[in-house]
């Protein structure tokens, strides 16, 4: 503020003081008797402050409104690929045999043999309490496939699941969340393509449920299990195929 005095009465002492008139919370005025002061406001919204000056005979005041807004925080997007060969695995449905080092991922048939595919992504740096705004897995086509097929994507119900092993039925025996995401991929008509047709639908509900589990913390792992119908197939590259699946997540802190 600015304060001036006419010099009357002689010998009068000019003082000034800031006070809060209104606001959504009680502000802390650092130096209320200074014309220039810092103020801490505890909540968003409009605050009205009054500066009152007094020369010992007369007083005057003026008000100023300060509107505090919530900070705008841009969403954070990051991608994490399957990092080791054993973290994208296949299981034969009937026998339970596990392949940890396959050069491709057959979803859901290898020829006429039904398979289950497991994907484990480590070091998923999403803080607990984050709001998930986007999530998907990107594959790259290793073979052509145009026969209609429907895949079911589930997530393991564990805040930090362990890696896959060669133990029979290790993939299908894992406990999954109650919800799943259905995916009917478009025909894969070009090899070595990683585009929208090789991208899963939104996995937001699965990711949100995973990070909402007790024990979740940034840097934990997430496991997805992909199964499907007994017609059609989509064959994607694996870690050993030099183009591992990639999980992309967009989140915002509330």
mmCIF file of C-alpha atoms in Angstrom:
data_model
loop_
_atom_site.group_PDB
_atom_site.id
_atom_site.type_symbol
_atom_site.label_atom_id
_atom_site.label_comp_id
_atom_site.label_asym_id
_atom_site.label_seq_id
_atom_site.Cartn_x
_atom_site.Cartn_y
_atom_site.Cartn_z
ATOM 1 C CA UNK A 1 0.000 0.000 0.000
ATOM 2 C CA UNK A 2 0.869 3.692 -0.089
ATOM 3 C CA UNK A 3 0.295 6.019 2.888
ATOM 4 C CA UNK A 4 0.765 9.833 2.931
ATOM 5 C CA UNK A 5 0.083 12.446 5.624
ATOM 6 C CA UNK A 6 -0.656 16.206 5.603
ATOM 7 C CA UNK A 7 1.552 16.822 8.675
ATOM 8 C CA UNK A 8 -1.365 17.703 10.928
ATOM 9 C CA UNK A 9 -1.695 17.600 13.841
ATOM 10 C CA UNK A 10 1.820 18.632 14.689
ATOM 11 C CA UNK A 11 3.699 15.869 16.392
ATOM 12 C CA UNK A 12 1.206 13.200 15.326
ATOM 13 C CA UNK A 13 2.523 9.703 14.671
ATOM 14 C CA UNK A 14 1.510 8.061 11.405
ATOM 15 C CA UNK A 15 0.725 4.342 11.691
ATOM 16 C CA UNK A 16 -0.671 1.768 9.322
ATOM 17 C CA UNK A 17 -1.988 -1.749 9.796
ATOM 18 C CA UNK A 18 -3.169 -4.533 7.503
ATOM 19 C CA UNK A 19 -6.180 -6.661 8.450
ATOM 20 C CA UNK A 20 -8.200 -9.372 6.773
ATOM 21 C CA UNK A 21 -11.792 -8.501 5.886
ATOM 22 C CA UNK A 22 -12.919 -11.781 4.364
ATOM 23 C CA UNK A 23 -11.760 -14.988 2.731
ATOM 24 C CA UNK A 24 -12.228 -18.771 2.689
ATOM 25 C CA UNK A 25 -9.670 -19.195 5.462
ATOM 26 C CA UNK A 26 -7.658 -17.246 7.988
ATOM 27 C CA UNK A 27 -4.635 -15.673 6.332
ATOM 28 C CA UNK A 28 -1.326 -15.078 8.089
ATOM 29 C CA UNK A 29 -0.050 -11.523 7.540
ATOM 30 C CA UNK A 30 3.691 -11.598 8.058
ATOM 31 C CA UNK A 31 4.242 -7.896 8.887
ATOM 32 C CA UNK A 32 0.829 -6.262 9.462
ATOM 33 C CA UNK A 33 2.324 -2.865 10.382
ATOM 34 C CA UNK A 34 4.365 -2.547 7.186
ATOM 35 C CA UNK A 35 2.953 -1.120 3.983
ATOM 36 C CA UNK A 36 4.524 -4.025 2.082
ATOM 37 C CA UNK A 37 4.109 -7.486 3.578
ATOM 38 C CA UNK A 38 3.939 -11.127 2.664
ATOM 39 C CA UNK A 39 0.703 -13.038 3.240
ATOM 40 C CA UNK A 40 0.053 -16.765 3.458
ATOM 41 C CA UNK A 41 -3.431 -17.871 2.405
ATOM 42 C CA UNK A 42 -4.503 -21.418 3.339
ATOM 43 C CA UNK A 43 -7.105 -22.150 0.647
ATOM 44 C CA UNK A 44 -8.133 -21.174 -2.851
ATOM 45 C CA UNK A 45 -10.612 -18.344 -3.301
ATOM 46 C CA UNK A 46 -10.944 -14.536 -2.974
ATOM 47 C CA UNK A 47 -9.465 -12.734 0.019
ATOM 48 C CA UNK A 48 -10.085 -9.074 0.915
ATOM 49 C CA UNK A 49 -7.448 -7.179 2.903
ATOM 50 C CA UNK A 50 -7.731 -3.670 4.343
ATOM 51 C CA UNK A 51 -4.883 -1.212 4.979
ATOM 52 C CA UNK A 52 -5.827 1.394 7.584
ATOM 53 C CA UNK A 53 -3.698 4.508 8.241
ATOM 54 C CA UNK A 54 -4.000 6.795 11.283
ATOM 55 C CA UNK A 55 -2.151 10.050 12.092
ATOM 56 C CA UNK A 56 -3.511 10.375 15.634
ATOM 57 C CA UNK A 57 -6.497 12.490 14.566
ATOM 58 C CA UNK A 58 -7.913 11.050 11.367
ATOM 59 C CA UNK A 59 -7.852 7.636 9.731
ATOM 60 C CA UNK A 60 -8.515 6.286 6.270
ATOM 61 C CA UNK A 61 -8.447 2.865 4.676
ATOM 62 C CA UNK A 62 -8.443 1.078 1.346
ATOM 63 C CA UNK A 63 -9.042 -2.541 0.392
ATOM 64 C CA UNK A 64 -7.489 -4.967 -2.047
ATOM 65 C CA UNK A 65 -8.801 -8.331 -3.260
ATOM 66 C CA UNK A 66 -6.418 -11.212 -3.849
ATOM 67 C CA UNK A 67 -7.744 -14.326 -5.590
ATOM 68 C CA UNK A 68 -5.848 -17.529 -4.917
ATOM 69 C CA UNK A 69 -6.211 -20.349 -7.465
ATOM 70 C CA UNK A 70 -5.220 -24.002 -7.252
ATOM 71 C CA UNK A 71 -1.953 -24.697 -9.055
ATOM 72 C CA UNK A 72 -2.390 -26.251 -12.470
ATOM 73 C CA UNK A 73 -0.448 -29.502 -12.516
ATOM 74 C CA UNK A 74 0.126 -31.041 -15.935
ATOM 75 C CA UNK A 75 -0.464 -34.791 -16.170
ATOM 76 C CA UNK A 76 2.607 -36.997 -16.208
ATOM 77 C CA UNK A 77 3.064 -39.579 -18.957
ATOM 78 C CA UNK A 78 5.748 -42.239 -18.932
ATOM 79 C CA UNK A 79 6.418 -45.524 -20.705
ATOM 80 C CA UNK A 80 8.093 -48.661 -19.436
ATOM 81 C CA UNK A 81 8.931 -51.703 -21.626
ATOM 82 C CA UNK A 82 9.218 -55.302 -20.557
ATOM 83 C CA UNK A 83 12.778 -55.196 -19.253
ATOM 84 C CA UNK A 84 13.926 -58.833 -19.168
ATOM 85 C CA UNK A 85 13.178 -61.881 -21.283
ATOM 86 C CA UNK A 86 11.391 -63.827 -18.549
ATOM 87 C CA UNK A 87 8.921 -61.000 -17.995
ATOM 88 C CA UNK A 88 6.950 -61.776 -21.152
ATOM 89 C CA UNK A 89 6.017 -65.420 -20.954
ATOM 90 C CA UNK A 90 3.630 -67.923 -22.549
ATOM 91 C CA UNK A 91 1.757 -70.792 -20.959
ATOM 92 C CA UNK A 92 0.119 -73.673 -22.810
ATOM 93 C CA UNK A 93 -3.429 -73.755 -21.452
ATOM 94 C CA UNK A 94 -3.844 -77.533 -21.357
ATOM 95 C CA UNK A 95 -0.449 -78.689 -20.079
ATOM 96 C CA UNK A 96 0.528 -75.623 -18.063
ATOM 97 C CA UNK A 97 4.010 -75.628 -19.590
ATOM 98 C CA UNK A 98 5.723 -72.227 -19.419
ATOM 99 C CA UNK A 99 7.952 -70.623 -22.034
ATOM 100 C CA UNK A 100 10.038 -67.808 -20.578
ATOM 101 C CA UNK A 101 12.207 -67.054 -23.610
ATOM 102 C CA UNK A 102 9.887 -67.257 -26.589
ATOM 103 C CA UNK A 103 10.770 -65.047 -29.552
ATOM 104 C CA UNK A 104 7.135 -63.987 -29.954
ATOM 105 C CA UNK A 105 3.846 -63.814 -28.080
ATOM 106 C CA UNK A 106 0.928 -65.806 -29.479
ATOM 107 C CA UNK A 107 -2.391 -64.291 -28.424
ATOM 108 C CA UNK A 108 -4.304 -66.521 -27.856
ATOM 109 C CA UNK A 109 -3.312 -69.382 -30.194
ATOM 110 C CA UNK A 110 0.006 -70.846 -31.268
ATOM 111 C CA UNK A 111 -1.241 -72.585 -34.387
ATOM 112 C CA UNK A 112 -4.219 -74.368 -32.868
ATOM 113 C CA UNK A 113 -2.805 -74.560 -29.328
ATOM 114 C CA UNK A 114 -4.435 -72.155 -26.836
ATOM 115 C CA UNK A 115 -1.931 -70.021 -24.955
ATOM 116 C CA UNK A 116 -1.996 -67.591 -22.047
ATOM 117 C CA UNK A 117 0.434 -64.656 -22.190
ATOM 118 C CA UNK A 118 1.897 -62.978 -19.123
ATOM 119 C CA UNK A 119 3.516 -59.532 -19.102
ATOM 120 C CA UNK A 120 5.364 -58.098 -16.117
ATOM 121 C CA UNK A 121 6.404 -54.452 -16.032
ATOM 122 C CA UNK A 122 8.860 -53.460 -13.315
ATOM 123 C CA UNK A 123 9.622 -50.038 -11.827
ATOM 124 C CA UNK A 124 6.188 -48.574 -12.543
ATOM 125 C CA UNK A 125 6.703 -45.104 -11.090
ATOM 126 C CA UNK A 126 3.117 -44.165 -10.270
ATOM 127 C CA UNK A 127 2.665 -42.767 -6.741
ATOM 128 C CA UNK A 128 -0.020 -44.151 -4.479
ATOM 129 C CA UNK A 129 -3.127 -41.982 -4.685
ATOM 130 C CA UNK A 130 -2.539 -40.939 -8.304
ATOM 131 C CA UNK A 131 -5.501 -40.487 -10.633
ATOM 132 C CA UNK A 132 -4.938 -42.547 -13.785
ATOM 133 C CA UNK A 133 -6.022 -40.677 -16.913
ATOM 134 C CA UNK A 134 -4.684 -42.997 -19.607
ATOM 135 C CA UNK A 135 -3.049 -46.422 -19.912
ATOM 136 C CA UNK A 136 -2.379 -48.934 -22.670
ATOM 137 C CA UNK A 137 0.102 -51.587 -23.834
ATOM 138 C CA UNK A 138 1.743 -51.211 -27.232
ATOM 139 C CA UNK A 139 2.759 -54.328 -29.163
ATOM 140 C CA UNK A 140 4.552 -54.751 -32.485
ATOM 141 C CA UNK A 141 3.226 -57.257 -35.021
ATOM 142 C CA UNK A 142 5.499 -60.235 -35.648
ATOM 143 C CA UNK A 143 3.137 -62.126 -37.953
ATOM 144 C CA UNK A 144 0.038 -61.333 -40.002
ATOM 145 C CA UNK A 145 -3.361 -62.135 -38.566
ATOM 146 C CA UNK A 146 -6.799 -61.127 -39.779
ATOM 147 C CA UNK A 147 -9.207 -63.720 -38.359
ATOM 148 C CA UNK A 148 -11.386 -62.138 -35.703
ATOM 149 C CA UNK A 149 -10.269 -62.884 -32.166
ATOM 150 C CA UNK A 150 -11.240 -61.549 -28.761
ATOM 151 C CA UNK A 151 -8.685 -61.212 -25.991
ATOM 152 C CA UNK A 152 -9.251 -60.697 -22.281
ATOM 153 C CA UNK A 153 -6.722 -58.619 -20.338
ATOM 154 C CA UNK A 154 -6.543 -59.014 -16.582
ATOM 155 C CA UNK A 155 -4.163 -57.666 -13.935
ATOM 156 C CA UNK A 156 -2.762 -59.632 -11.022
ATOM 157 C CA UNK A 157 -4.294 -58.751 -7.688
ATOM 158 C CA UNK A 158 -1.010 -58.014 -5.955
ATOM 159 C CA UNK A 159 0.694 -54.725 -5.087
ATOM 160 C CA UNK A 160 4.113 -55.958 -6.252
ATOM 161 C CA UNK A 161 3.916 -59.330 -8.029
ATOM 162 C CA UNK A 162 6.943 -61.555 -8.468
ATOM 163 C CA UNK A 163 8.443 -62.607 -11.778
ATOM 164 C CA UNK A 164 7.306 -65.573 -13.830
ATOM 165 C CA UNK A 165 8.802 -69.015 -13.241
ATOM 166 C CA UNK A 166 8.860 -72.319 -15.106
ATOM 167 C CA UNK A 167 6.434 -73.831 -12.593
ATOM 168 C CA UNK A 168 3.495 -75.313 -14.473
ATOM 169 C CA UNK A 169 0.392 -73.115 -14.627
ATOM 170 C CA UNK A 170 2.320 -70.190 -13.092
ATOM 171 C CA UNK A 171 0.417 -67.721 -15.282
ATOM 172 C CA UNK A 172 -3.121 -69.059 -15.062
ATOM 173 C CA UNK A 173 -2.862 -69.772 -11.326
ATOM 174 C CA UNK A 174 -2.245 -66.133 -10.463
ATOM 175 C CA UNK A 175 -5.121 -64.356 -8.739
ATOM 176 C CA UNK A 176 -6.488 -61.530 -10.877
ATOM 177 C CA UNK A 177 -8.547 -58.471 -10.086
ATOM 178 C CA UNK A 178 -12.268 -58.941 -10.486
ATOM 179 C CA UNK A 179 -12.432 -56.678 -13.541
ATOM 180 C CA UNK A 180 -10.968 -57.278 -16.998
ATOM 181 C CA UNK A 181 -10.640 -55.408 -20.292
ATOM 182 C CA UNK A 182 -11.838 -56.979 -23.545
ATOM 183 C CA UNK A 183 -9.826 -56.413 -26.717
ATOM 184 C CA UNK A 184 -10.913 -57.339 -30.223
ATOM 185 C CA UNK A 185 -7.838 -56.216 -32.176
ATOM 186 C CA UNK A 186 -8.117 -55.064 -35.756
ATOM 187 C CA UNK A 187 -6.468 -57.251 -38.406
ATOM 188 C CA UNK A 188 -2.690 -57.127 -38.379
ATOM 189 C CA UNK A 189 -1.910 -56.858 -42.072
ATOM 190 C CA UNK A 190 1.662 -55.558 -41.901
ATOM 191 C CA UNK A 191 4.608 -57.122 -40.090
ATOM 192 C CA UNK A 192 6.824 -55.067 -37.766
ATOM 193 C CA UNK A 193 4.088 -52.485 -37.226
ATOM 194 C CA UNK A 194 3.515 -50.784 -33.872
ATOM 195 C CA UNK A 195 0.519 -48.539 -34.331
ATOM 196 C CA UNK A 196 -3.065 -48.109 -33.126
ATOM 197 C CA UNK A 197 -4.071 -51.578 -34.350
ATOM 198 C CA UNK A 198 -1.416 -53.160 -32.131
ATOM 199 C CA UNK A 199 -2.410 -51.098 -29.081
ATOM 200 C CA UNK A 200 -4.720 -52.351 -26.360
ATOM 201 C CA UNK A 201 -7.855 -50.467 -25.348
ATOM 202 C CA UNK A 202 -7.686 -48.259 -22.279
ATOM 203 C CA UNK A 203 -6.395 -50.102 -19.223
ATOM 204 C CA UNK A 204 -7.267 -47.249 -16.849
ATOM 205 C CA UNK A 205 -9.643 -49.318 -14.658
ATOM 206 C CA UNK A 206 -7.029 -52.027 -14.167
ATOM 207 C CA UNK A 207 -4.178 -49.651 -13.346
ATOM 208 C CA UNK A 208 -6.339 -47.609 -10.987
ATOM 209 C CA UNK A 209 -7.317 -50.761 -9.104
ATOM 210 C CA UNK A 210 -3.734 -52.029 -8.937
ATOM 211 C CA UNK A 211 -2.315 -48.843 -7.437
ATOM 212 C CA UNK A 212 -5.251 -48.649 -5.047
ATOM 213 C CA UNK A 213 -4.173 -51.843 -3.324
ATOM 214 C CA UNK A 214 -2.649 -51.776 0.123
ATOM 215 C CA UNK A 215 1.124 -51.950 -0.222
ATOM 216 C CA UNK A 216 1.358 -50.203 -3.566
ATOM 217 C CA UNK A 217 4.192 -47.690 -3.888
ATOM 218 C CA UNK A 218 5.955 -46.018 -6.775
ATOM 219 C CA UNK A 219 8.451 -48.393 -8.393
ATOM 220 C CA UNK A 220 6.446 -51.567 -7.834
ATOM 221 C CA UNK A 221 5.667 -54.094 -10.561
ATOM 222 C CA UNK A 222 2.434 -54.835 -12.432
ATOM 223 C CA UNK A 223 1.528 -58.157 -14.060
ATOM 224 C CA UNK A 224 -1.014 -58.536 -16.873
ATOM 225 C CA UNK A 225 -2.428 -61.885 -18.004
ATOM 226 C CA UNK A 226 -3.872 -62.097 -21.533
ATOM 227 C CA UNK A 227 -6.125 -64.959 -22.572
ATOM 228 C CA UNK A 228 -8.681 -65.354 -25.330
ATOM 229 C CA UNK A 229 -11.058 -67.248 -27.525
ATOM 230 C CA UNK A 230 -10.143 -70.291 -29.578
ATOM 231 C CA UNK A 231 -10.301 -68.616 -32.980
ATOM 232 C CA UNK A 232 -7.918 -66.215 -34.638
ATOM 233 C CA UNK A 233 -4.603 -65.049 -33.299
ATOM 234 C CA UNK A 234 -2.326 -62.023 -33.078
ATOM 235 C CA UNK A 235 1.406 -62.693 -32.826
ATOM 236 C CA UNK A 236 3.512 -59.903 -31.314
ATOM 237 C CA UNK A 237 7.225 -59.478 -30.811
ATOM 238 C CA UNK A 238 8.618 -60.269 -27.381
ATOM 239 C CA UNK A 239 11.704 -59.091 -25.500
ATOM 240 C CA UNK A 240 13.697 -61.776 -27.299
ATOM 241 C CA UNK A 241 12.143 -60.565 -30.560
ATOM 242 C CA UNK A 242 13.871 -57.216 -29.916
ATOM 243 C CA UNK A 243 10.650 -55.223 -29.595
ATOM 244 C CA UNK A 244 9.144 -55.847 -26.154
ATOM 245 C CA UNK A 245 5.619 -54.723 -25.224
ATOM 246 C CA UNK A 246 5.537 -51.215 -23.750
ATOM 247 C CA UNK A 247 3.200 -49.998 -21.001
ATOM 248 C CA UNK A 248 2.310 -46.297 -21.142
ATOM 249 C CA UNK A 249 0.522 -44.567 -18.250
ATOM 250 C CA UNK A 250 -0.717 -41.000 -17.867
ATOM 251 C CA UNK A 251 -1.577 -39.857 -14.341
ATOM 252 C CA UNK A 252 -2.247 -36.755 -12.308
ATOM 253 C CA UNK A 253 -1.892 -36.194 -8.588
ATOM 254 C CA UNK A 254 -5.113 -34.922 -6.973
#
